[in-house]
Every structure is written in structure tokens, then in C-alpha cells.
Amino acid sequence: MNISGSRLLGVLEKWLPWIVAALITGCAHYPENVRLDEYNPEEGYRFANLNYEDNAGDWLVVATFSGGGTRAAALAYGVLEQMASTEISSGGQKKRLLDELDVISSVSGGSLTAAYYAIHQDGIFRDFESAFLKRNAQEEISRRFLRPSNLVRMASPAYGRINLVAEYFDETLFNGATYGTLLRSGHRPFVLINASDMSLGARFEFTQDQFDLLCSDLSRFPVARAVAASSAVPVIFSPLTLKNYAGQCGYTEPAWVAGALHDRASSVRQYNKAAELRSYLNAPKRPFIHLLDGGMTDNLGLRGLLDRIISSESSPGMPHLLRARPFRKAILIVVSAETGPDFSQDLSERVPTLSQVVRAIKDVPINRYSFETSELLKNSMGAWAKRIGMGSHPSDGQGSPNGVDTYVIEVSFDALRDDAERQLFMSIPTSFNLPPETVDSLRRLAARLMIESPDYQRLLRDLGS
């Protein structure tokens, strides 16, 4: 063999492993969600299927965890710690407020805390700090992106960066847990992890009610992939894709949909909801659903609750979620790690940078929308609780006229009275890597803000705690 032939052979030997890898993984494909064999409204990951005896039947305790990376995850974690340290009396027994938590609705960074608690329960207080909060997840995910084998996988048009994020979450936090794992445990809280439908610009929740529309079985879907979809920040991460099997499981369109589409004038909100629902049922038109960060449509995790509260009785509202369960107390804990507006560009006449413009386009509308959602929910919750909560409970002479008391406990940087302290916490960046001392500061702040909340203090007084 001549010299040039030897060189060619050497080059081939050097690059052969990468050529083989490219041939093997160049057609890499995202893990597909599983088709549902037969629709059954009584089965699957639904609130009614997570009843357990230690939870009082006449309380409704809901928490919402906002987006904001590790900042949001740490603030939510601090609230869980405070709930665990709050002793209450229920049914003649001493319990923790945390034991009464029924529902968590979460977005992005808050979904990491919500999902971890749903899977590990009190194990979160032992492991979550080292597993995520005080770990440089951002660097570890970035290194994963740069592995040669993963660069080849991501070259496939059917395999985006978000799938590597999901793999990372699965390996480091969720250990292969699926929604079937949550269902078999039977433990509350019921977790509503929220993402955004890229085409509709609408909220998409990981519940069996939502997956019924796609004729897909949520119980076999990895929790890590739901959390990844909820955290799929545009541009930084790619969308997460679901396959639509609508029409293959016997699911039929609810009767209220046709009525809402026929009479738009009576309720534009119902019309829009009906149009969204029907779009999922048209699999030939939408064979694939692409999901992005839940913060794009609801950065507080409140929208799912609000949609259910203000929906009519004929649509899948809160009675559908709770199966019209009566209760005496409705407690909503809103945990918001949202930051304020950035005025730094207003100090100069220079043209704002591209990053400043992108941040303004992304964050400002979200923050304003979050404010409106929060105010609307607070205004709606009292009337809704009286309507659905009174059930079979007469007045007990201590609470509201029909025996239902409502409490809205807000844990938000906006509640800080000191301007310097408020700006300090609002300046914490949105990332998956924070200094350990910052994580601890956020945890302590969460407990403090909760304790200082007027409704939290009123709740403790009413409970005699």
C-alpha cells in the first residue's frame, strides 16, 4: 500500500466511529407518547383518583408555583418547608398544613419542585437541595449538549435539545417515574404541570383530561418530559413534541363544545375554549403538538385554576376537577418568583441591545398578564367558593354565612416593603444555577413572606394554631 493509501486508511480509522454514530443516531427520534387503547373518564391521572385517608375531606388547599428557574424552585421549596412546620388541628388530630395540600399548579422552575414533591413526598426535604437546588444543573445540561454523540442526535430533525433536558431531569431527579407512578401511589397533591401550545398560544396541562383529547395514555408518560416541556424556554431549548392519536380511542366531543361554537356571542371565552378543544380532536390537521415553556401563557400557574373557576357548569370547570366535593375552607397559596421591569436601558440614550429587546418582548407582556390573572382570580375565588363549596355544609356560625372561608396567601417579592431588599431578590437571574447562600436566602424569605401574609395569620387564628 502506498503512502497516500496508508494516510487514507488512517483517516478512515480515526473517523469511522463518528461515521457509524452518525448513521446510527442521525435518525434519532424523540420518545413518543403512548396511544390510549380505550377512553375511560374514570381512569387515569385525575384528582378524584388520588384520594387518601390522611387528607381531610372538608378542606381545599391549592398552591401555585411560578416560573423563574432555580429562583422559583427555591421559593416554592421554602413554602413547602413552612407548610410542613405549620401545625393544625383537623378532625381532632394534630397535622401539618402540608398534609392537607390537594393541588399544585406549576410552571417551569416551579414544576421541578412540584413534581419532585409529588414523587418523593417528604423525601424532598432530605434530597432536593443536593439533587437540584444547590447543583449547577445549567452547566451539566450544557456539557450534555456538547457531547459528540448528542450533537449527532440533535442533528436529527426529530430530536431537539429539550429531549436531552428531559433525559437529564429523569436521571438526576425523577428516576424513571411516570404519571402511572403518581397514580399508583394514590397520594395527593394532584399536580397540574403547565406548558404552552406553540400553535394555539394556549395553556396545555399534563392531566389525563388533556391527554384524552389526543387519545394518549398519560399514565405511561415520564414526569421528566412534562417538566421539561414546562421549562422549554424558546430559543434556548427546542419545543417538546407529542403525537396526536385523536379519534382512535372512542373519545367523543363534549356536548357543550358544539353549543359554544354555535353561539359565540353568549360567551367569547367559552367559544375560544371550545375552538381549542376541537383543534386537538382534528388529528389529520394537527398530527403533532409542539409545546414550549408554560410561562409564555401563564407564568404564575394560576390560569388553569382560573379557567376552571370562571367556566360555566357545562364545561370542564372546577366541579369536574373536584367532582363537586364540598368543603368548609378554600386556601390558595400563590408563590411568585417573578421579577420586576428592567429600567437599566432607560439610563442611556444608546439603542437598547438585542438581549434587552428580547427580554422586554418576553418578560414585560408575561408580567402584565400575570398581574391581571392574579387580580381576576382573587376577585373570583370568594364567589366561586361559596357557589361550589357550601355543598352539604350548613353555617357553623364562625366563618362566612354558608360556612365556607377563603384565604389567599401570596408569597411574592412585591410584598417586600423595603425597596433595597425587594430589588435584591428581583435581581436574582433566571437560571439553573444559583449560589447556595442565595438558595438559602430564598427559602428563608418564602417562610417569612408566608408568615407575614394577613390571610395566613387569619387562617392560623381560625384554626386556633
PDB file of C-alpha atoms in Angstrom, residues 351-454:
ATOM      1  CA  VAL A 351     -30.066  51.949  21.250  1.00  0.00           C
ATOM      2  CA  PRO A 352     -31.032  49.006  23.526  1.00  0.00           C
ATOM      3  CA  THR A 353     -29.110  45.812  22.894  1.00  0.00           C
ATOM      4  CA  LEU A 354     -30.670  42.768  21.280  1.00  0.00           C
ATOM      5  CA  SER A 355     -30.745  40.929  24.624  1.00  0.00           C
ATOM      6  CA  GLN A 356     -32.578  43.856  26.253  1.00  0.00           C
ATOM      7  CA  VAL A 357     -35.127  43.931  23.450  1.00  0.00           C
ATOM      8  CA  VAL A 358     -35.659  40.158  23.625  1.00  0.00           C
ATOM      9  CA  ARG A 359     -36.133  40.348  27.404  1.00  0.00           C
ATOM     10  CA  ALA A 360     -38.669  43.163  27.017  1.00  0.00           C
ATOM     11  CA  ILE A 361     -40.620  41.246  24.396  1.00  0.00           C
ATOM     12  CA  LYS A 362     -40.604  38.074  26.509  1.00  0.00           C
ATOM     13  CA  ASP A 363     -40.968  39.310  30.093  1.00  0.00           C
ATOM     14  CA  VAL A 364     -42.987  42.531  30.067  1.00  0.00           C
ATOM     15  CA  PRO A 365     -46.171  41.080  28.479  1.00  0.00           C
ATOM     16  CA  ILE A 366     -45.904  37.991  30.698  1.00  0.00           C
ATOM     17  CA  ASN A 367     -45.617  40.061  33.875  1.00  0.00           C
ATOM     18  CA  ARG A 368     -48.545  42.287  32.954  1.00  0.00           C
ATOM     19  CA  TYR A 369     -50.666  39.265  32.026  1.00  0.00           C
ATOM     20  CA  SER A 370     -49.718  37.612  35.325  1.00  0.00           C
ATOM     21  CA  PHE A 371     -50.869  40.660  37.273  1.00  0.00           C
ATOM     22  CA  GLU A 372     -54.250  40.668  35.527  1.00  0.00           C
ATOM     23  CA  THR A 373     -54.674  36.916  36.070  1.00  0.00           C
ATOM     24  CA  SER A 374     -53.822  37.209  39.758  1.00  0.00           C
ATOM     25  CA  GLU A 375     -56.285  40.044  40.356  1.00  0.00           C
ATOM     26  CA  LEU A 376     -59.049  38.311  38.425  1.00  0.00           C
ATOM     27  CA  LEU A 377     -58.561  35.103  40.376  1.00  0.00           C
ATOM     28  CA  LYS A 378     -58.664  36.865  43.753  1.00  0.00           C
ATOM     29  CA  ASN A 379     -61.854  38.648  42.743  1.00  0.00           C
ATOM     30  CA  SER A 380     -63.454  35.418  41.518  1.00  0.00           C
ATOM     31  CA  MET A 381     -62.393  32.963  44.188  1.00  0.00           C
ATOM     32  CA  GLY A 382     -64.708  34.077  47.001  1.00  0.00           C
ATOM     33  CA  ALA A 383     -67.863  33.912  44.900  1.00  0.00           C
ATOM     34  CA  TRP A 384     -66.826  30.589  43.400  1.00  0.00           C
ATOM     35  CA  ALA A 385     -66.051  29.038  46.802  1.00  0.00           C
ATOM     36  CA  LYS A 386     -69.487  29.974  48.080  1.00  0.00           C
ATOM     37  CA  ARG A 387     -71.147  28.519  44.980  1.00  0.00           C
ATOM     38  CA  ILE A 388     -69.391  25.150  44.938  1.00  0.00           C
ATOM     39  CA  GLY A 389     -68.117  24.814  48.478  1.00  0.00           C
ATOM     40  CA  MET A 390     -71.292  25.064  50.504  1.00  0.00           C
ATOM     41  CA  GLY A 391     -72.481  21.640  49.341  1.00  0.00           C
ATOM     42  CA  SER A 392     -73.985  19.900  52.365  1.00  0.00           C
ATOM     43  CA  HIS A 393     -72.266  22.093  54.964  1.00  0.00           C
ATOM     44  CA  PRO A 394     -74.535  24.474  56.899  1.00  0.00           C
ATOM     45  CA  SER A 395     -73.264  27.620  58.529  1.00  0.00           C
ATOM     46  CA  ASP A 396     -71.182  26.941  61.608  1.00  0.00           C
ATOM     47  CA  GLY A 397     -71.554  30.450  62.950  1.00  0.00           C
ATOM     48  CA  GLN A 398     -67.798  31.149  62.736  1.00  0.00           C
ATOM     49  CA  GLY A 399     -66.925  31.703  59.104  1.00  0.00           C
ATOM     50  CA  SER A 400     -68.722  33.102  56.105  1.00  0.00           C
ATOM     51  CA  PRO A 401     -72.565  32.849  56.013  1.00  0.00           C
ATOM     52  CA  ASN A 402     -72.559  29.485  54.301  1.00  0.00           C
ATOM     53  CA  GLY A 403     -69.698  28.029  56.349  1.00  0.00           C
ATOM     54  CA  VAL A 404     -67.024  28.453  53.627  1.00  0.00           C
ATOM     55  CA  ASP A 405     -63.943  30.549  54.395  1.00  0.00           C
ATOM     56  CA  THR A 406     -61.486  31.566  51.692  1.00  0.00           C
ATOM     57  CA  TYR A 407     -57.834  32.514  52.178  1.00  0.00           C
ATOM     58  CA  VAL A 408     -55.439  33.826  49.520  1.00  0.00           C
ATOM     59  CA  ILE A 409     -51.850  33.676  50.783  1.00  0.00           C
ATOM     60  CA  GLU A 410     -49.376  35.443  48.491  1.00  0.00           C
ATOM     61  CA  VAL A 411     -45.643  34.781  48.580  1.00  0.00           C
ATOM     62  CA  SER A 412     -44.157  37.336  46.210  1.00  0.00           C
ATOM     63  CA  PHE A 413     -41.192  39.710  46.024  1.00  0.00           C
ATOM     64  CA  ASP A 414     -43.721  42.509  45.557  1.00  0.00           C
ATOM     65  CA  ALA A 415     -44.781  42.027  49.175  1.00  0.00           C
ATOM     66  CA  LEU A 416     -41.373  43.205  50.446  1.00  0.00           C
ATOM     67  CA  ARG A 417     -41.707  46.695  51.889  1.00  0.00           C
ATOM     68  CA  ASP A 418     -38.008  47.557  51.802  1.00  0.00           C
ATOM     69  CA  ASP A 419     -37.055  48.812  48.316  1.00  0.00           C
ATOM     70  CA  ALA A 420     -33.447  47.659  48.552  1.00  0.00           C
ATOM     71  CA  GLU A 421     -34.410  44.172  49.701  1.00  0.00           C
ATOM     72  CA  ARG A 422     -37.076  43.885  47.023  1.00  0.00           C
ATOM     73  CA  GLN A 423     -34.626  44.912  44.288  1.00  0.00           C
ATOM     74  CA  LEU A 424     -32.042  42.491  45.649  1.00  0.00           C
ATOM     75  CA  PHE A 425     -34.328  39.495  45.248  1.00  0.00           C
ATOM     76  CA  MET A 426     -35.761  40.704  41.954  1.00  0.00           C
ATOM     77  CA  SER A 427     -32.242  40.929  40.538  1.00  0.00           C
ATOM     78  CA  ILE A 428     -31.617  37.191  41.030  1.00  0.00           C
ATOM     79  CA  PRO A 429     -31.221  35.808  37.490  1.00  0.00           C
ATOM     80  CA  THR A 430     -33.399  33.149  35.904  1.00  0.00           C
ATOM     81  CA  SER A 431     -31.045  30.205  35.544  1.00  0.00           C
ATOM     82  CA  PHE A 432     -30.490  26.636  36.717  1.00  0.00           C
ATOM     83  CA  ASN A 433     -27.503  27.638  38.834  1.00  0.00           C
ATOM     84  CA  LEU A 434     -27.555  29.837  41.938  1.00  0.00           C
ATOM     85  CA  PRO A 435     -25.042  30.178  44.790  1.00  0.00           C
ATOM     86  CA  PRO A 436     -26.005  28.044  47.825  1.00  0.00           C
ATOM     87  CA  GLU A 437     -26.352  31.125  50.014  1.00  0.00           C
ATOM     88  CA  THR A 438     -28.843  32.619  47.533  1.00  0.00           C
ATOM     89  CA  VAL A 439     -30.901  29.422  47.646  1.00  0.00           C
ATOM     90  CA  ASP A 440     -30.956  29.587  51.454  1.00  0.00           C
ATOM     91  CA  SER A 441     -31.978  33.263  51.358  1.00  0.00           C
ATOM     92  CA  LEU A 442     -34.912  32.423  49.081  1.00  0.00           C
ATOM     93  CA  ARG A 443     -36.038  29.604  51.369  1.00  0.00           C
ATOM     94  CA  ARG A 444     -35.975  31.848  54.417  1.00  0.00           C
ATOM     95  CA  LEU A 445     -37.747  34.608  52.526  1.00  0.00           C
ATOM     96  CA  ALA A 446     -40.546  32.231  51.477  1.00  0.00           C
ATOM     97  CA  ALA A 447     -41.222  31.297  55.090  1.00  0.00           C
ATOM     98  CA  ARG A 448     -41.109  34.929  56.196  1.00  0.00           C
ATOM     99  CA  LEU A 449     -43.474  36.167  53.492  1.00  0.00           C
ATOM    100  CA  MET A 450     -45.907  33.389  54.236  1.00  0.00           C
ATOM    101  CA  ILE A 451     -45.876  34.152  57.973  1.00  0.00           C
ATOM    102  CA  GLU A 452     -46.392  37.876  57.270  1.00  0.00           C
ATOM    103  CA  SER A 453     -49.360  37.241  54.976  1.00  0.00           C
ATOM    104  CA  PRO A 454     -52.584  38.582  56.565  1.00  0.00           C
TER     105      PRO A 454
END
